[in-house]
């Protein structure tokens, strides 16, 4: 019995020593980690303030945007809510604005809205009319460069190195040419014309891309990346009309300026007279002049409306001035 009692007395100090001795070391480690976190933005130094939270989420949004752009994927509002904002959905505007500032200052890029796919078939237009009453906020973005044009030269900014610079150069050249062909045809190119153009380019069956050696495989990737869209419309006779339009990414990355640049590079220079005539023809093919002509009467009508409203406002102001003068005379009397 005395031996058992002695063992109990010796075990009590050992338990106390095990509990008490590591405490100061643990506290020192926590203090050191806290100072490190403060040096790297305070991510783990306790509850972050509202400003620190916005800054950290903006950095996450920048990383997400760059990752999506590398894969040619649109940055969607749902991805931002899920992977960046979480439960702080109401801070979207402030986080987005700060991410835009970081992209412009550090990377020379900015997020721009991706246009929606065109509603070209009758069924698509009817569905669009039914959904007009619903709110249409921006749901997808992509990155574009904000650098001046003189710094966007391919000799300065090379194509991405994934998978290789050569492969990316080929891919960029192919989708730029196909987007230009569709836009110069009024924004819609029948499938038969597309096949003829691909044959002229030597792309009717095989392609120079190692990972997309077949044309069908390449066009599916172009559709997936959003450069072109294959549209099938029923004619009611058992056959379908198939044609191609420009996709959202094709409109942003290439667009009218890209088409004009491609044509002028291949066929002539804008500063020469022949080049200027060619550019005017390209503008007509793109429908730029028609949109300008349609916008002119609207602008004139808006100007006339503003002038009429000013004329109506002047007599009213004169009447008010006369009333004020009468009041002043009455007060003087």
C-alpha positions as semicolon CSV with decimal commas, in nm:
position;residue;x (nm);y (nm);z (nm)
1;X;0,000;0,000;0,000
2;X;0,272;0,262;0,078
3;X;0,434;0,186;-0,258
4;X;0,107;0,249;-0,440
5;X;0,061;0,578;-0,254
6;X;0,419;0,677;-0,343
7;X;0,360;0,610;-0,713
8;X;0,051;0,830;-0,705
9;X;0,248;1,117;-0,551
10;X;0,520;1,086;-0,820
11;X;0,267;1,078;-1,109
12;X;0,097;1,402;-1,006
13;X;0,403;1,626;-1,058
14;X;0,471;1,454;-1,396
15;X;0,119;1,537;-1,517
16;X;0,155;1,895;-1,402
17;X;0,493;1,930;-1,576
18;X;0,357;1,789;-1,905
19;X;0,071;2,038;-1,902
20;X;0,262;2,344;-1,788
21;X;0,597;2,323;-1,969
22;X;0,486;2,345;-2,339
23;X;0,258;2,644;-2,278
24;X;0,517;2,924;-2,312
25;X;0,661;2,764;-2,630
26;X;0,315;2,741;-2,785
27;X;0,245;3,103;-2,703
28;X;0,578;3,209;-2,855
29;X;0,506;3,016;-3,172
30;X;0,167;3,184;-3,207
31;X;0,318;3,529;-3,165
32;X;0,583;3,455;-3,427
33;X;0,327;3,325;-3,675
34;X;0,114;3,630;-3,614
35;X;0,400;3,863;-3,704
36;X;0,468;3,663;-4,020
37;X;0,105;3,688;-4,123
38;X;0,112;4,063;-4,076
39;X;0,413;4,082;-4,309
40;X;0,223;3,889;-4,579
41;X;-0,105;4,078;-4,559
42;X;-0,257;3,955;-4,235
43;X;-0,443;3,662;-4,388
44;X;-0,426;3,451;-4,073
45;X;-0,374;3,712;-3,800
46;X;-0,725;3,697;-3,669
47;X;-1,052;3,837;-3,806
48;X;-0,979;4,065;-4,104
49;X;-1,126;4,410;-4,132
50;X;-1,360;4,493;-4,417
51;X;-1,083;4,663;-4,613
52;X;-0,844;4,371;-4,572
53;X;-1,117;4,129;-4,679
54;X;-1,188;4,320;-4,999
55;X;-0,818;4,338;-5,087
56;X;-0,768;3,967;-5,036
57;X;-1,076;3,879;-5,240
58;X;-0,959;4,112;-5,517
59;X;-0,630;3,922;-5,535
60;X;-0,822;3,595;-5,560
61;X;-1,034;3,739;-5,839
62;X;-0,721;3,846;-6,030
63;X;-0,575;3,496;-6,002
64;X;-0,905;3,341;-6,112
65;X;-0,929;3,574;-6,413
66;X;-0,574;3,492;-6,523
67;X;-0,636;3,119;-6,485
68;X;-0,956;3,137;-6,690
69;X;-0,785;3,338;-6,963
70;X;-0,503;3,086;-6,992
71;X;-0,766;2,819;-7,068
72;X;-0,973;3,056;-7,287
73;X;-1,267;3,009;-7,052
74;X;-1,508;3,293;-6,973
75;X;-1,498;3,428;-6,619
76;X;-1,855;3,375;-6,502
77;X;-2,039;3,548;-6,221
78;X;-2,117;3,213;-6,061
79;X;-1,747;3,123;-6,044
80;X;-1,671;3,456;-5,876
81;X;-1,943;3,400;-5,617
82;X;-1,834;3,043;-5,547
83;X;-1,454;3,073;-5,553
84;X;-1,395;3,433;-5,441
85;X;-1,683;3,597;-5,258
86;X;-1,844;3,311;-5,070
87;X;-2,091;3,456;-4,821
88;X;-1,984;3,815;-4,903
89;X;-2,181;3,843;-5,224
90;X;-2,282;4,202;-5,155
91;X;-1,920;4,316;-5,184
92;X;-1,901;4,217;-5,551
93;X;-1,877;4,574;-5,685
94;X;-1,596;4,682;-5,455
95;X;-1,401;4,358;-5,508
96;X;-1,446;4,376;-5,886
97;X;-1,334;4,741;-5,899
98;X;-1,021;4,671;-5,696
99;X;-0,937;4,366;-5,909
100;X;-0,974;4,580;-6,221
101;X;-0,730;4,835;-6,079
102;X;-0,475;4,561;-5,999
103;X;-0,509;4,408;-6,346
104;X;-0,456;4,743;-6,516
105;X;-0,166;4,858;-6,300
106;X;0,026;4,529;-6,280
107;X;-0,065;4,332;-6,593
108;X;-0,183;4,597;-6,839
109;X;-0,515;4,414;-6,878
110;X;-0,879;4,461;-6,790
111;X;-1,195;4,255;-6,764
112;X;-1,452;4,332;-7,034
113;X;-1,801;4,196;-7,073
114;X;-1,847;3,907;-7,311
115;X;-2,144;3,966;-7,542
116;X;-2,418;3,707;-7,546
117;X;-2,455;3,471;-7,837
118;X;-2,665;3,611;-8,117
119;X;-3,024;3,497;-8,142
120;X;-3,035;3,416;-8,514
121;X;-3,298;3,143;-8,548
122;X;-3,670;3,206;-8,511
123;X;-3,688;2,979;-8,210
124;X;-3,401;3,163;-8,039
125;X;-3,558;3,504;-8,106
126;X;-3,890;3,393;-7,962
127;X;-3,718;3,260;-7,651
128;X;-3,531;3,590;-7,617
129;X;-3,856;3,788;-7,638
130;X;-4,009;3,578;-7,362
131;X;-3,711;3,643;-7,136
132;X;-3,689;4,019;-7,198
133;X;-3,873;4,092;-6,875
134;X;-3,601;3,922;-6,673
135;X;-3,301;4,119;-6,548
136;X;-2,999;4,098;-6,777
137;X;-2,690;4,171;-6,573
138;X;-2,339;4,093;-6,688
139;X;-2,268;3,723;-6,635
140;X;-1,934;3,662;-6,813
141;X;-1,610;3,850;-6,871
142;X;-1,280;3,802;-7,050
143;X;-0,941;3,972;-7,025
144;X;-0,818;4,218;-7,289
145;X;-0,501;4,421;-7,312
146;X;-0,494;4,790;-7,219
147;X;-0,147;4,849;-7,364
148;X;-0,108;5,102;-7,649
149;X;-0,116;4,950;-7,998
150;X;0,254;5,011;-8,056
151;X;0,331;4,772;-7,770
152;X;0,100;4,495;-7,894
153;X;0,334;4,395;-8,174
154;X;0,390;4,016;-8,197
155;X;0,765;4,080;-8,177
156;X;0,709;4,231;-7,832
157;X;0,424;4,018;-7,698
158;X;0,467;3,661;-7,813
159;X;0,178;3,411;-7,818
160;X;0,144;3,190;-7,509
161;X;0,398;2,913;-7,472
162;X;0,137;2,650;-7,385
163;X;0,154;2,407;-7,553
164;X;0,416;2,586;-7,771
165;X;0,447;2,934;-7,917
166;X;0,440;2,789;-8,269
167;X;0,119;2,596;-8,209
168;X;-0,049;2,898;-8,053
169;X;0,057;3,116;-8,348
170;X;-0,106;2,872;-8,589
171;X;-0,424;2,859;-8,383
172;X;-0,446;3,238;-8,358
173;X;-0,397;3,272;-8,733
174;X;-0,670;3,017;-8,811
175;X;-0,939;3,159;-8,585
176;X;-0,859;3,518;-8,689
177;X;-0,902;3,425;-9,057
178;X;-1,229;3,236;-8,999
179;X;-1,377;3,514;-8,785
180;X;-1,281;3,766;-9,055
181;X;-1,447;3,559;-9,327
182;X;-1,773;3,539;-9,131
183;X;-1,778;3,908;-9,043
184;X;-1,698;4,016;-9,401
185;X;-1,992;3,804;-9,517
186;X;-2,235;4,008;-9,308
187;X;-2,189;3,816;-8,983
188;X;-2,330;3,487;-9,115
189;X;-2,159;3,233;-9,341
190;X;-2,344;2,932;-9,489
191;X;-2,186;2,597;-9,420
192;X;-2,120;2,534;-9,791
193;X;-1,926;2,861;-9,814
194;X;-1,733;2,772;-9,501
195;X;-1,628;2,440;-9,653
196;X;-1,514;2,613;-9,973
197;X;-1,308;2,864;-9,776
198;X;-1,152;2,589;-9,564
199;X;-1,057;2,405;-9,882
200;X;-0,890;2,718;-10,022
201;X;-0,695;2,751;-9,698
202;X;-0,592;2,386;-9,710
203;X;-0,801;2,305;-9,403
204;X;-1,077;2,101;-9,564
205;X;-0,966;1,776;-9,400
206;X;-0,643;1,819;-9,202
207;X;-0,493;2,107;-9,005
208;X;-0,134;2,208;-8,918
209;X;-0,209;2,176;-8,544
210;X;-0,061;1,862;-8,391
211;X;-0,327;1,825;-8,120
212;X;-0,614;1,905;-8,361
213;X;-0,504;1,743;-8,683
214;X;-0,858;1,695;-8,817
215;X;-1,073;1,990;-8,925
216;X;-1,382;1,863;-8,746
217;X;-1,188;1,840;-8,422
218;X;-1,050;2,192;-8,471
219;X;-1,390;2,349;-8,539
220;X;-1,527;2,192;-8,222
221;X;-1,247;2,353;-8,024
222;X;-1,315;2,687;-8,195
223;X;-1,679;2,656;-8,089
224;X;-1,583;2,561;-7,734
225;X;-1,347;2,858;-7,704
226;X;-1,621;3,091;-7,830
227;X;-1,465;3,210;-8,156
228;X;-1,727;3,075;-8,395
229;X;-2,075;2,928;-8,353
230;X;-2,239;2,661;-8,569
231;X;-2,611;2,728;-8,602
232;X;-2,866;2,477;-8,726
233;X;-3,212;2,602;-8,823
234;X;-3,503;2,387;-8,934
235;X;-3,661;2,481;-9,266
236;X;-3,977;2,275;-9,214
237;X;-3,898;2,057;-9,516
238;X;-3,706;1,788;-9,336
239;X;-3,372;1,954;-9,399
240;X;-3,177;2,198;-9,183
241;X;-2,997;2,515;-9,280
242;X;-2,649;2,522;-9,130
243;X;-2,446;2,842;-9,107
244;X;-2,171;2,996;-8,897
245;X;-2,166;3,313;-8,688
246;X;-1,903;3,485;-8,475
247;X;-1,891;3,380;-8,111
248;X;-1,855;3,607;-7,807
249;X;-1,478;3,568;-7,774
250;X;-1,430;3,620;-8,147
251;X;-1,611;3,953;-8,126
252;X;-1,393;4,070;-7,839
253;X;-1,051;3,934;-7,943
254;X;-1,079;3,995;-8,318
255;X;-1,372;4,228;-8,382
256;X;-1,396;4,486;-8,658
257;X;-1,054;4,636;-8,585
258;X;-0,890;4,295;-8,610
259;X;-1,059;4,224;-8,943
260;X;-0,947;4,559;-9,084
261;X;-0,594;4,499;-8,961
262;X;-0,583;4,151;-9,116
263;X;-0,706;4,274;-9,455
264;X;-0,470;4,572;-9,463
265;X;-0,173;4,352;-9,368
266;X;-0,247;4,094;-9,637
267;X;-0,362;4,320;-9,922
268;X;-0,231;4,671;-9,864
269;X;-0,146;4,958;-9,630
270;X;-0,408;5,210;-9,516
271;X;-0,182;5,511;-9,583
272;X;-0,179;5,437;-9,958
273;X;-0,470;5,537;-10,180
274;X;-0,544;5,178;-10,283
275;X;-0,528;5,075;-9,919
276;X;-0,776;5,346;-9,823
277;X;-1,018;5,229;-10,092
278;X;-0,980;4,872;-9,970
279;X;-1,045;4,981;-9,613
280;X;-1,362;5,160;-9,723
281;X;-1,483;4,839;-9,891
282;X;-1,407;4,643;-9,575
283;X;-1,604;4,894;-9,369
284;X;-1,902;4,852;-9,602
285;X;-1,877;4,473;-9,578
286;X;-1,871;4,497;-9,200
287;X;-2,177;4,722;-9,208
288;X;-2,002;5,005;-9,022
289;X;-2,126;5,275;-9,261
290;X;-2,484;5,148;-9,236
291;X;-2,479;5,165;-8,857
292;X;-2,335;5,517;-8,876
293;X;-2,606;5,626;-9,120
294;X;-2,877;5,473;-8,899
295;X;-2,738;5,645;-8,592
296;X;-2,726;5,990;-8,756
297;X;-3,108;6,047;-8,774
298;X;-3,140;5,931;-8,415
299;X;-2,875;6,178;-8,305
300;X;-3,040;6,457;-8,507
301;X;-3,379;6,378;-8,355
302;X;-3,225;6,379;-8,008
303;X;-3,066;6,716;-8,083
304;X;-3,398;6,860;-8,201
305;X;-3,570;6,729;-7,890
306;X;-3,311;6,894;-7,666
307;X;-3,349;7,225;-7,851
308;X;-3,728;7,209;-7,823
309;X;-3,708;7,139;-7,453
310;X;-3,476;7,437;-7,410
311;X;-3,718;7,662;-7,599
312;X;-4,001;7,545;-7,377
313;X;-3,796;7,605;-7,067
314;X;-3,704;7,964;-7,161
315;X;-4,058;8,110;-7,153
316;X;-4,118;7,937;-6,824
317;X;-3,801;8,091;-6,684
318;X;-3,909;8,434;-6,814
319;X;-4,247;8,395;-6,645
320;X;-4,075;8,301;-6,321
321;X;-3,850;8,607;-6,348
322;X;-4,152;8,834;-6,404
323;X;-4,324;8,684;-6,100
324;X;-4,013;8,747;-5,892
325;X;-4,001;9,109;-6,014
326;X;-4,369;9,160;-5,921
327;X;-4,299;9,021;-5,575
328;X;-4,005;9,257;-5,531
329;X;-4,222;9,556;-5,635
330;X;-4,494;9,457;-5,389
331;X;-4,239;9,431;-5,111
332;X;-4,100;9,775;-5,198
333;X;-4,453;9,926;-5,183
